[in-house]
Amino acid sequence: MEEEQSVAKLPLIEAECSARLGISNIDYDQDQHGGVGSLDSAGAPVETRSTAVLCICTFAAACAAFTGGCLASYSSLAESGIIADLGLTVAEYSVFGSIMTGGAMLGAVISGRMTDFIGRRRTLWVLDIFYIVGWLAIIFAEGAWLLDLGRLSLGIGFGLTCYVGPVYLAEITPKNVRGLLMSISQSMTGYGASFTFLVGSFVTWRSLAIIGCIPSLLLLLALFFIPESPRWLDYIENQRLQQNSDDNVLNLFRRKYLHIVIIGVGLMVVQTSDGLCGFLFYMSEIFDSAGISSTLGFILVAVVQIPSFVLTAALIDKFGRRTLLMASATGQCLGCFLTGLSYFLQDVDWWKEASPILALIGVLVYMGSYAFGMAQIPWIVVSEILPINVKGSAGTLCNLVNWFCSWVVSYTFNYSFSWSPTGTFFIYAGMCGFGVAFIAKLVPETKGRTLEEIHASLTHIMQ
């Protein structure tokens, strides 16, 4: 009975959130008023105002994600310049390169609680401060300690971004455009990495850091114009009235929430345990060992990824999250298998002249498939399925699992690659296959549903 009353209130909740934010849910307006061209009390077109607010909010989240992509690929391009200019040893530079992951894990630990305590908008302010301070530290660095401090600060900002960016957009966007806008924002991490790979070949490491700081400054400007999440405001108001909360880690393992936690954590494992960090961080090593020009490989990867990101944004609200996720994971599985097969042909001395081409095709298929869905959609689904009363703890757990798995893959890749390149990529292919099965069996479709409808259906499953 309680569940039925909850579902019956969903249109009212959606309407109240829209009213708080000044955004009109187009579908809702059509049902109530017969069209989308209605006027507000001041005589301004509701749809026009809604579009402007949503664009600024999406732009802010996109700037944060783009900065994360820039810093993720920065260290591989800046290595030779920093070592030459500042006289760092390889060990010192290794610390600089890897400390970002530590910072991101720290950001992941505090992301949920901070976002619930101070709000989504203020958390965006905090992460942008970490971004700006980090880039400035690198720009003015004259030694290893300031470089490391800057990289650590950037990592903390990125760890916060991975959680608050999709959560904020999920809570403010109408259901009919939520997938499109969130996909655009999440894909900016890939665009930032591709942009840095292209530009970094022609500028110095300090200039590249200055360029990387620009999106952070644009985010700073946008933050003056974006509103707070109305769902968070309602959550805080309800907390004051009820004086109780389910938002602690132990409550996540209650029967009511266990199914949701399994889906969220599972998606984070699937996204990061399929060899992504191995491909990203050691791509030049893969190309070199396969006998392919690294420069050509990097350019082709960027060329393949960009249309894949665009295609995802165009199709996500038409075909749904599950369909695109399964297609993406299947493509990644094929890419890993082809890459592993190319090394197998080298090992057994068969068809050696074709193995470099096969390796290149495998990497392109993998990276293109990743950009087609796995890059954006896991965090989109996680931000949609987590109920707001446990979102802080559950989001922190998902974020931490995501970064821990990334660290495990990046740390073990060199060891496993030295042991057997063929075996390494076949293992990753197996993980991708597991991902396909996991998505098909457990991940729900969230297209075209309000967040409250999604939460009610998932929590009802386990009651």
Tab-separated table of C-alpha atoms in Angstrom:
chain	number	residue	atom	x	y	z
A	1	MET	CA	0.000	0.000	0.000
A	2	GLU	CA	2.825	2.386	0.903
A	3	GLU	CA	4.514	1.573	-2.408
A	4	GLU	CA	1.309	2.364	-4.351
A	5	GLN	CA	0.964	5.728	-2.583
A	6	SER	CA	4.590	6.500	-3.396
A	7	VAL	CA	4.078	5.780	-7.079
A	8	ALA	CA	0.893	7.842	-7.130
A	9	LYS	CA	2.844	10.873	-5.872
A	10	LEU	CA	5.501	10.676	-8.585
A	11	PRO	CA	3.962	13.251	-10.955
A	12	LEU	CA	3.635	15.671	-8.015
A	13	ILE	CA	7.267	15.173	-7.047
A	14	GLU	CA	8.396	15.734	-10.631
A	15	ALA	CA	6.253	18.854	-10.926
A	16	GLU	CA	7.533	20.246	-7.618
A	17	CYS	CA	11.149	19.715	-8.668
A	18	SER	CA	10.476	21.430	-11.970
A	19	ALA	CA	8.868	24.364	-10.215
A	20	ARG	CA	11.774	24.776	-7.783
A	21	LEU	CA	14.302	24.741	-10.595
A	22	GLY	CA	12.359	26.802	-13.096
A	23	ILE	CA	12.546	23.932	-15.590
A	24	SER	CA	9.433	22.594	-17.189
A	25	ASN	CA	9.245	18.898	-17.915
A	26	ILE	CA	8.057	19.027	-21.515
A	27	ASP	CA	6.104	15.762	-21.324
A	28	TYR	CA	4.391	16.865	-18.135
A	29	ASP	CA	3.456	20.260	-19.559
A	30	GLN	CA	1.972	18.666	-22.631
A	31	ASP	CA	-0.249	16.462	-20.486
A	32	GLN	CA	-1.444	19.347	-18.333
A	33	HIS	CA	-1.637	22.255	-20.733
A	34	GLY	CA	-1.809	20.721	-24.158
A	35	GLY	CA	1.461	22.157	-25.433
A	36	VAL	CA	4.973	23.236	-24.665
A	37	GLY	CA	4.627	26.859	-25.567
A	38	SER	CA	3.083	28.003	-22.303
A	39	LEU	CA	4.117	31.188	-20.526
A	40	ASP	CA	5.253	31.661	-16.966
A	41	SER	CA	3.894	34.354	-14.650
A	42	ALA	CA	6.275	36.923	-16.128
A	43	GLY	CA	5.167	36.132	-19.667
A	44	ALA	CA	8.436	34.385	-20.654
A	45	PRO	CA	8.241	31.182	-22.707
A	46	VAL	CA	8.754	28.269	-20.291
A	47	GLU	CA	10.466	26.068	-22.871
A	48	THR	CA	12.967	28.799	-23.808
A	49	ARG	CA	13.873	29.449	-20.191
A	50	SER	CA	14.094	25.703	-19.492
A	51	THR	CA	16.447	25.188	-22.430
A	52	ALA	CA	18.759	27.985	-21.290
A	53	VAL	CA	19.000	26.644	-17.730
A	54	LEU	CA	19.590	23.073	-18.883
A	55	CYS	CA	22.265	24.160	-21.362
A	56	ILE	CA	24.205	26.066	-18.697
A	57	CYS	CA	23.940	23.168	-16.225
A	58	THR	CA	25.078	20.666	-18.875
A	59	PHE	CA	27.911	23.000	-19.883
A	60	ALA	CA	29.122	23.176	-16.269
A	61	ALA	CA	29.129	19.386	-15.861
A	62	ALA	CA	30.780	19.018	-19.281
A	63	CYS	CA	33.602	21.404	-18.323
A	64	ALA	CA	34.324	19.352	-15.192
A	65	ALA	CA	34.366	16.108	-17.203
A	66	PHE	CA	36.513	17.626	-19.983
A	67	THR	CA	39.084	18.725	-17.403
A	68	GLY	CA	39.181	15.172	-16.046
A	69	GLY	CA	39.921	13.833	-19.517
A	70	CYS	CA	42.701	16.380	-20.000
A	71	LEU	CA	44.465	15.487	-16.761
A	72	ALA	CA	44.081	11.726	-17.334
A	73	SER	CA	46.128	11.868	-20.540
A	74	TYR	CA	48.425	14.734	-19.486
A	75	SER	CA	51.180	12.678	-17.858
A	76	SER	CA	51.854	10.473	-20.887
A	77	LEU	CA	52.413	13.520	-23.111
A	78	ALA	CA	54.359	15.644	-20.614
A	79	GLU	CA	56.840	12.959	-19.526
A	80	SER	CA	59.812	13.789	-21.734
A	81	GLY	CA	59.448	17.563	-21.314
A	82	ILE	CA	59.133	17.511	-17.518
A	83	ILE	CA	62.045	15.099	-17.063
A	84	ALA	CA	64.251	17.228	-19.342
A	85	ASP	CA	63.289	20.625	-17.869
A	86	LEU	CA	63.125	19.775	-14.164
A	87	GLY	CA	65.642	16.921	-14.043
A	88	LEU	CA	63.250	14.375	-12.526
A	89	THR	CA	64.251	10.754	-12.343
A	90	VAL	CA	62.014	8.069	-13.819
A	91	ALA	CA	60.996	7.054	-10.292
A	92	GLU	CA	60.037	10.634	-9.404
A	93	TYR	CA	57.999	10.951	-12.565
A	94	SER	CA	56.291	7.642	-11.856
A	95	VAL	CA	55.099	9.123	-8.564
A	96	PHE	CA	53.793	12.161	-10.450
A	97	GLY	CA	51.932	9.984	-12.931
A	98	SER	CA	50.366	7.615	-10.396
A	99	ILE	CA	49.500	10.040	-7.599
A	100	MET	CA	46.422	11.168	-9.524
A	101	THR	CA	44.788	7.781	-8.864
A	102	GLY	CA	45.435	8.187	-5.143
A	103	GLY	CA	43.880	11.632	-5.224
A	104	ALA	CA	40.888	10.315	-7.159
A	105	MET	CA	40.337	7.558	-4.573
A	106	LEU	CA	40.447	10.205	-1.837
A	107	GLY	CA	37.943	12.286	-3.802
A	108	ALA	CA	35.759	9.196	-4.200
A	109	VAL	CA	35.756	8.552	-0.436
A	110	ILE	CA	34.488	12.042	0.378
A	111	SER	CA	32.278	12.557	-2.691
A	112	GLY	CA	29.006	11.112	-1.406
A	113	ARG	CA	29.017	12.664	2.046
A	114	MET	CA	30.226	16.040	0.775
A	115	THR	CA	27.606	16.160	-1.949
A	116	ASP	CA	24.826	15.327	0.516
A	117	PHE	CA	26.110	17.704	3.204
A	118	ILE	CA	26.855	20.887	1.246
A	119	GLY	CA	24.825	20.224	-1.899
A	120	ARG	CA	25.571	19.418	-5.536
A	121	ARG	CA	26.301	22.997	-6.617
A	122	ARG	CA	28.717	23.730	-3.759
A	123	THR	CA	30.516	20.445	-4.422
A	124	LEU	CA	31.056	21.632	-8.007
A	125	TRP	CA	32.627	24.771	-6.533
A	126	VAL	CA	34.936	22.662	-4.348
A	127	LEU	CA	36.099	20.377	-7.160
A	128	ASP	CA	36.748	23.362	-9.410
A	129	ILE	CA	38.981	24.883	-6.739
A	130	PHE	CA	40.934	21.609	-6.628
A	131	TYR	CA	41.206	21.705	-10.435
A	132	ILE	CA	42.439	25.302	-10.620
A	133	VAL	CA	44.892	24.917	-7.736
A	134	GLY	CA	46.235	21.706	-9.297
A	135	TRP	CA	46.823	23.183	-12.742
A	136	LEU	CA	48.430	26.335	-11.286
A	137	ALA	CA	50.769	24.197	-9.171
A	138	ILE	CA	51.920	22.317	-12.286
A	139	ILE	CA	52.242	25.494	-14.367
A	140	PHE	CA	54.544	27.161	-11.815
A	141	ALA	CA	56.339	24.014	-10.613
A	142	GLU	CA	60.109	24.079	-10.396
A	143	GLY	CA	60.499	20.758	-8.617
A	144	ALA	CA	58.887	17.410	-7.945
A	145	TRP	CA	56.985	18.353	-4.783
A	146	LEU	CA	54.857	21.053	-6.408
A	147	LEU	CA	54.192	18.824	-9.427
A	148	ASP	CA	53.010	16.035	-7.129
A	149	LEU	CA	50.863	18.434	-5.086
A	150	GLY	CA	49.217	19.715	-8.251
A	151	ARG	CA	48.592	16.227	-9.632
A	152	LEU	CA	47.145	15.098	-6.274
A	153	SER	CA	44.813	18.106	-6.210
A	154	LEU	CA	43.662	17.375	-9.762
A	155	GLY	CA	43.014	13.750	-8.822
A	156	ILE	CA	40.806	14.771	-5.891
A	157	GLY	CA	38.847	17.042	-8.213
A	158	PHE	CA	38.428	14.249	-10.763
A	159	GLY	CA	37.263	11.812	-8.085
A	160	LEU	CA	34.578	14.294	-7.019
A	161	THR	CA	33.615	14.961	-10.649
A	162	CYS	CA	32.937	11.295	-11.416
A	163	TYR	CA	30.167	11.293	-8.802
A	164	VAL	CA	28.652	14.767	-8.568
A	165	GLY	CA	28.563	15.510	-12.318
A	166	PRO	CA	26.158	12.719	-13.349
A	167	VAL	CA	24.180	12.921	-10.087
A	168	TYR	CA	23.543	16.650	-10.523
A	169	LEU	CA	22.428	16.318	-14.139
A	170	ALA	CA	20.257	13.267	-13.395
A	171	GLU	CA	18.405	15.213	-10.702
A	172	ILE	CA	17.699	18.368	-12.715
A	173	THR	CA	16.962	17.088	-16.236
A	174	PRO	CA	13.510	16.028	-17.471
A	175	LYS	CA	13.167	12.325	-18.227
A	176	ASN	CA	12.731	12.828	-21.989
A	177	VAL	CA	16.169	14.474	-22.455
A	178	ARG	CA	18.040	13.086	-19.456
A	179	GLY	CA	19.961	10.449	-21.423
A	180	LEU	CA	20.961	12.898	-24.159
A	181	LEU	CA	22.267	15.625	-21.863
A	182	MET	CA	24.027	13.226	-19.495
A	183	SER	CA	25.640	11.398	-22.409
A	184	ILE	CA	26.947	14.680	-23.829
A	185	SER	CA	28.400	15.621	-20.447
A	186	GLN	CA	29.945	12.223	-19.688
A	187	SER	CA	31.497	11.915	-23.150
A	188	MET	CA	33.498	15.098	-22.493
A	189	THR	CA	36.012	13.042	-20.521
A	190	GLY	CA	36.858	11.190	-23.743
A	191	TYR	CA	36.875	14.400	-25.747
A	192	GLY	CA	39.265	15.948	-23.218
A	193	ALA	CA	41.647	13.001	-23.474
A	194	SER	CA	41.531	13.021	-27.299
A	195	PHE	CA	42.029	16.794	-27.394
A	196	THR	CA	45.045	16.540	-25.094
A	197	PHE	CA	46.582	13.769	-27.196
A	198	LEU	CA	46.273	15.903	-30.325
A	199	VAL	CA	47.364	19.264	-28.891
A	200	GLY	CA	50.047	17.828	-26.608
A	201	SER	CA	52.128	16.753	-29.590
A	202	PHE	CA	52.722	20.392	-30.554
A	203	VAL	CA	53.061	22.378	-27.290
A	204	THR	CA	55.285	22.312	-24.194
A	205	TRP	CA	54.156	20.710	-20.950
A	206	ARG	CA	53.575	24.081	-19.256
A	207	SER	CA	51.527	25.320	-22.208
A	208	LEU	CA	49.519	22.105	-22.135
A	209	ALA	CA	48.792	22.699	-18.424
A	210	ILE	CA	47.627	26.241	-19.211
A	211	ILE	CA	45.312	24.894	-21.904
A	212	GLY	CA	44.048	22.235	-19.478
A	213	CYS	CA	43.157	24.975	-16.969
A	214	ILE	CA	40.839	26.792	-19.404
A	215	PRO	CA	37.809	24.456	-18.929
A	216	SER	CA	38.180	24.908	-15.143
A	217	LEU	CA	37.924	28.673	-15.556
A	218	LEU	CA	34.867	28.268	-17.801
A	219	LEU	CA	33.315	26.043	-15.121
A	220	LEU	CA	34.013	28.754	-12.550
A	221	LEU	CA	32.054	31.223	-14.671
A	222	ALA	CA	29.149	28.822	-15.233
A	223	LEU	CA	28.795	28.096	-11.505
A	224	PHE	CA	27.484	31.621	-10.919
A	225	PHE	CA	24.443	30.865	-13.084
A	226	ILE	CA	23.403	27.289	-12.245
A	227	PRO	CA	20.792	26.414	-9.587
A	228	GLU	CA	20.973	23.848	-6.821
A	229	SER	CA	19.390	20.449	-7.420
A	230	PRO	CA	15.704	20.658	-6.424
A	231	ARG	CA	15.689	17.000	-5.391
A	232	TRP	CA	18.558	17.659	-2.982
A	233	LEU	CA	16.668	20.660	-1.546
A	234	ASP	CA	13.601	18.474	-1.000
A	235	TYR	CA	15.803	15.780	0.556
A	236	ILE	CA	17.306	18.266	3.039
A	237	GLU	CA	13.855	19.616	3.873
A	238	ASN	CA	12.543	16.113	4.533
A	239	GLN	CA	15.587	15.283	6.656
A	240	ARG	CA	14.892	18.256	8.903
A	241	LEU	CA	11.313	17.087	9.391
A	242	GLN	CA	11.997	13.369	9.874
A	243	GLN	CA	15.354	13.550	11.683
A	244	ASN	CA	16.346	10.094	10.379
A	245	SER	CA	18.115	8.652	7.370
A	246	ASP	CA	18.993	5.364	5.717
A	247	ASP	CA	22.179	6.916	4.378
A	248	ASN	CA	24.926	4.842	5.976
A	249	VAL	CA	27.028	2.039	4.596
A	250	LEU	CA	25.452	-0.734	6.698
A	251	ASN	CA	21.962	0.108	5.438
A	252	LEU	CA	23.106	-0.457	1.864
A	253	PHE	CA	23.130	-4.192	2.543
A	254	ARG	CA	19.537	-4.315	3.726
A	255	ARG	CA	17.239	-6.318	1.480
A	256	LYS	CA	15.516	-3.130	0.306
A	257	TYR	CA	18.670	-1.691	-1.282
A	258	LEU	CA	20.840	-4.747	-1.956
A	259	HIS	CA	19.686	-5.198	-5.565
A	260	ILE	CA	20.470	-1.556	-6.383
A	261	VAL	CA	23.920	-1.754	-4.766
A	262	ILE	CA	24.763	-4.928	-6.719
A	263	ILE	CA	23.812	-3.210	-9.984
A	264	GLY	CA	25.778	-0.037	-9.189
A	265	VAL	CA	28.949	-1.741	-7.950
A	266	GLY	CA	28.742	-4.329	-10.732
A	267	LEU	CA	28.591	-1.640	-13.409
A	268	MET	CA	31.662	0.057	-11.924
A	269	VAL	CA	33.564	-3.251	-11.975
A	270	VAL	CA	32.469	-3.962	-15.553
A	271	GLN	CA	33.483	-0.479	-16.709
A	272	THR	CA	37.008	-0.556	-15.269
A	273	SER	CA	38.046	-4.250	-15.105
A	274	ASP	CA	37.891	-4.811	-18.851
A	275	GLY	CA	41.402	-3.472	-19.448
A	276	LEU	CA	40.553	0.175	-20.099
A	277	CYS	CA	43.440	1.608	-18.066
A	278	GLY	CA	45.805	-0.831	-19.756
A	279	PHE	CA	44.747	0.430	-23.178
A	280	LEU	CA	44.765	4.099	-22.130
A	281	PHE	CA	47.961	4.312	-20.092
A	282	TYR	CA	50.083	1.874	-22.120
A	283	MET	CA	48.718	2.345	-25.613
A	284	SER	CA	52.088	3.431	-27.018
A	285	GLU	CA	53.657	0.252	-25.587
A	286	ILE	CA	50.921	-1.848	-27.232
A	287	PHE	CA	51.454	-0.158	-30.595
A	288	ASP	CA	55.253	-0.381	-30.412
A	289	SER	CA	55.283	-4.064	-29.465
A	290	ALA	CA	52.838	-4.822	-32.276
A	291	GLY	CA	54.985	-2.956	-34.816
A	292	ILE	CA	52.604	-0.005	-35.328
A	293	SER	CA	53.457	3.709	-35.378
A	294	SER	CA	52.269	5.222	-32.074
A	295	THR	CA	51.544	8.586	-33.685
A	296	LEU	CA	49.346	6.990	-36.335
A	297	GLY	CA	47.651	4.837	-33.710
A	298	PHE	CA	46.816	7.797	-31.439
A	299	ILE	CA	45.347	9.789	-34.331
A	300	LEU	CA	43.206	6.867	-35.508
A	301	VAL	CA	41.924	6.225	-31.980
A	302	ALA	CA	40.848	9.875	-31.658
A	303	VAL	CA	39.183	9.744	-35.082
A	304	VAL	CA	37.254	6.583	-34.164
A	305	GLN	CA	36.155	7.750	-30.720
A	306	ILE	CA	34.662	11.119	-31.624
A	307	PRO	CA	31.822	9.813	-33.869
A	308	SER	CA	31.171	7.032	-31.336
A	309	PHE	CA	30.561	9.605	-28.600
A	310	VAL	CA	28.230	11.564	-30.892
A	311	LEU	CA	26.337	8.409	-31.868
A	312	THR	CA	25.781	7.453	-28.231
A	313	ALA	CA	24.268	10.839	-27.413
A	314	ALA	CA	21.968	10.561	-30.430
A	315	LEU	CA	20.769	7.016	-29.701
A	316	ILE	CA	20.648	6.692	-25.913
A	317	ASP	CA	17.098	7.992	-25.488
A	318	LYS	CA	15.890	6.053	-28.531
A	319	PHE	CA	17.290	2.560	-27.929
A	320	GLY	CA	17.867	2.798	-24.178
A	321	ARG	CA	20.780	2.308	-21.796
A	322	ARG	CA	20.819	-1.514	-21.681
A	323	THR	CA	20.928	-1.971	-25.449
A	324	LEU	CA	23.838	0.425	-25.925
A	325	LEU	CA	25.708	-0.997	-22.930
A	326	MET	CA	25.425	-4.552	-24.256
A	327	ALA	CA	26.531	-3.480	-27.729
A	328	SER	CA	29.482	-1.579	-26.243
A	329	ALA	CA	30.609	-4.475	-24.027
A	330	THR	CA	30.284	-6.918	-26.937
A	331	GLY	CA	32.464	-4.675	-29.120
A	332	GLN	CA	35.058	-4.377	-26.354
A	333	CYS	CA	35.118	-8.164	-26.028
A	334	LEU	CA	35.753	-8.470	-29.768
A	335	GLY	CA	38.472	-5.792	-29.650
A	336	CYS	CA	40.310	-7.547	-26.791
A	337	PHE	CA	40.041	-10.887	-28.581
A	338	LEU	CA	41.458	-9.475	-31.843
A	339	THR	CA	44.325	-7.773	-29.991
A	340	GLY	CA	45.143	-10.967	-28.117
A	341	LEU	CA	44.886	-12.964	-31.342
A	342	SER	CA	47.438	-10.688	-33.032
A	343	TYR	CA	49.976	-11.442	-30.292
A	344	PHE	CA	49.125	-15.145	-30.477
A	345	LEU	CA	49.957	-15.121	-34.211
A	346	GLN	CA	53.291	-13.477	-33.377
A	347	ASP	CA	54.029	-16.085	-30.700
A	348	VAL	CA	53.388	-19.062	-32.973
A	349	ASP	CA	54.980	-17.366	-36.006
A	350	TRP	CA	51.855	-17.577	-38.178
A	351	TRP	CA	50.751	-14.886	-40.588
A	352	LYS	CA	53.138	-12.407	-38.956
A	353	GLU	CA	52.677	-9.796	-41.658
A	354	ALA	CA	48.971	-9.451	-40.727
A	355	SER	CA	49.386	-9.353	-36.950
A	356	PRO	CA	50.179	-5.570	-36.727
A	357	ILE	CA	47.056	-4.754	-38.724
A	358	LEU	CA	45.017	-7.118	-36.552
A	359	ALA	CA	46.374	-5.443	-33.387
A	360	LEU	CA	45.503	-1.998	-34.733
A	361	ILE	CA	41.988	-3.143	-35.662
A	362	GLY	CA	41.591	-4.695	-32.208
A	363	VAL	CA	42.598	-1.482	-30.409
A	364	LEU	CA	40.343	0.643	-32.632
A	365	VAL	CA	37.378	-1.703	-32.143
A	366	TYR	CA	37.943	-1.700	-28.382
A	367	MET	CA	38.295	2.075	-28.019
A	368	GLY	CA	35.451	2.797	-30.437
A	369	SER	CA	33.165	0.376	-28.600
A	370	TYR	CA	34.148	1.864	-25.245
A	371	ALA	CA	33.248	5.344	-26.510
A	372	PHE	CA	29.937	4.020	-27.852
A	373	GLY	CA	28.487	3.317	-24.423
A	374	MET	CA	30.744	2.033	-21.673
A	375	ALA	CA	32.450	5.420	-21.310
A	376	GLN	CA	29.277	7.265	-20.333
A	377	ILE	CA	26.359	4.979	-19.542
A	378	PRO	CA	27.475	3.141	-16.346
A	379	TRP	CA	27.624	6.408	-14.409
A	380	ILE	CA	24.383	7.562	-16.033
A	381	VAL	CA	22.592	4.415	-14.851
A	382	VAL	CA	24.165	4.572	-11.379
A	383	SER	CA	23.080	8.188	-10.907
A	384	GLU	CA	19.554	7.248	-12.009
A	385	ILE	CA	18.999	4.111	-9.903
A	386	LEU	CA	20.359	5.266	-6.513
A	387	PRO	CA	17.560	6.568	-4.237
A	388	ILE	CA	18.399	9.974	-2.799
A	389	ASN	CA	18.146	8.761	0.812
A	390	VAL	CA	21.117	6.387	0.292
A	391	LYS	CA	22.766	8.148	-2.629
A	392	GLY	CA	25.663	9.540	-0.572
A	393	SER	CA	26.852	6.207	0.840
A	394	ALA	CA	26.026	4.158	-2.243
A	395	GLY	CA	27.600	6.713	-4.580
A	396	THR	CA	30.767	6.794	-2.481
A	397	LEU	CA	30.985	2.985	-2.588
A	398	CYS	CA	30.485	2.893	-6.377
A	399	ASN	CA	33.010	5.683	-6.955
A	400	LEU	CA	35.606	4.042	-4.722
A	401	VAL	CA	35.157	0.643	-6.417
A	402	ASN	CA	35.530	2.342	-9.800
A	403	TRP	CA	38.848	3.973	-8.932
A	404	PHE	CA	40.177	0.937	-7.032
A	405	CYS	CA	39.567	-1.321	-10.031
A	406	SER	CA	41.211	1.290	-12.285
A	407	TRP	CA	44.268	1.258	-10.034
A	408	VAL	CA	44.419	-2.561	-10.004
A	409	VAL	CA	44.302	-2.759	-13.812
A	410	SER	CA	46.868	0.020	-14.331
A	411	TYR	CA	49.203	-1.439	-11.685
A	412	THR	CA	49.058	-5.029	-12.927
A	413	PHE	CA	49.075	-4.383	-16.678
A	414	ASN	CA	52.858	-4.228	-17.092
A	415	TYR	CA	53.342	-7.426	-15.090
A	416	SER	CA	50.660	-9.359	-16.964
A	417	PHE	CA	51.801	-7.969	-20.330
A	418	SER	CA	55.361	-9.130	-19.606
A	419	TRP	CA	54.010	-12.549	-18.637
A	420	SER	CA	51.888	-12.979	-21.793
A	421	PRO	CA	50.370	-10.289	-24.052
A	422	THR	CA	48.065	-12.924	-25.518
A	423	GLY	CA	46.859	-14.091	-22.120
A	424	THR	CA	46.419	-10.510	-20.889
A	425	PHE	CA	44.011	-9.514	-23.637
A	426	PHE	CA	42.151	-12.827	-23.564
A	427	ILE	CA	41.560	-12.268	-19.821
A	428	TYR	CA	40.211	-8.796	-20.599
A	429	ALA	CA	37.987	-10.331	-23.303
A	430	GLY	CA	36.618	-12.708	-20.667
A	431	MET	CA	35.844	-9.770	-18.349
A	432	CYS	CA	34.008	-8.033	-21.194
A	433	GLY	CA	32.008	-11.212	-21.788
A	434	PHE	CA	31.109	-11.262	-18.101
A	435	GLY	CA	29.988	-7.653	-18.508
A	436	VAL	CA	27.595	-8.581	-21.324
A	437	ALA	CA	26.018	-11.297	-19.169
A	438	PHE	CA	25.801	-9.016	-16.117
A	439	ILE	CA	24.097	-6.227	-18.069
A	440	ALA	CA	21.651	-8.622	-19.739
A	441	LYS	CA	20.697	-10.273	-16.450
A	442	LEU	CA	20.638	-7.473	-13.860
A	443	VAL	CA	20.767	-3.949	-15.308
A	444	PRO	CA	17.300	-2.364	-15.692
A	445	GLU	CA	16.208	-0.048	-18.483
A	446	THR	CA	15.748	3.505	-17.179
A	447	LYS	CA	14.850	5.294	-20.427
A	448	GLY	CA	11.771	7.524	-20.286
A	449	ARG	CA	11.148	7.156	-16.545
A	450	THR	CA	11.406	9.691	-13.746
A	451	LEU	CA	13.974	9.015	-11.017
A	452	GLU	CA	11.191	8.382	-8.517
A	453	GLU	CA	9.593	5.781	-10.784
A	454	ILE	CA	12.951	4.024	-11.176
A	455	HIS	CA	13.615	4.009	-7.418
A	456	ALA	CA	10.105	2.780	-6.584
A	457	SER	CA	10.326	-0.136	-9.020
A	458	LEU	CA	13.808	-1.239	-7.895
A	459	THR	CA	13.182	-1.039	-4.158
A	460	HIS	CA	9.824	-2.820	-4.637
A	461	ILE	CA	11.665	-5.794	-6.222
A	462	MET	CA	13.447	-6.563	-2.946
A	463	GLN	CA	10.514	-5.940	-0.597
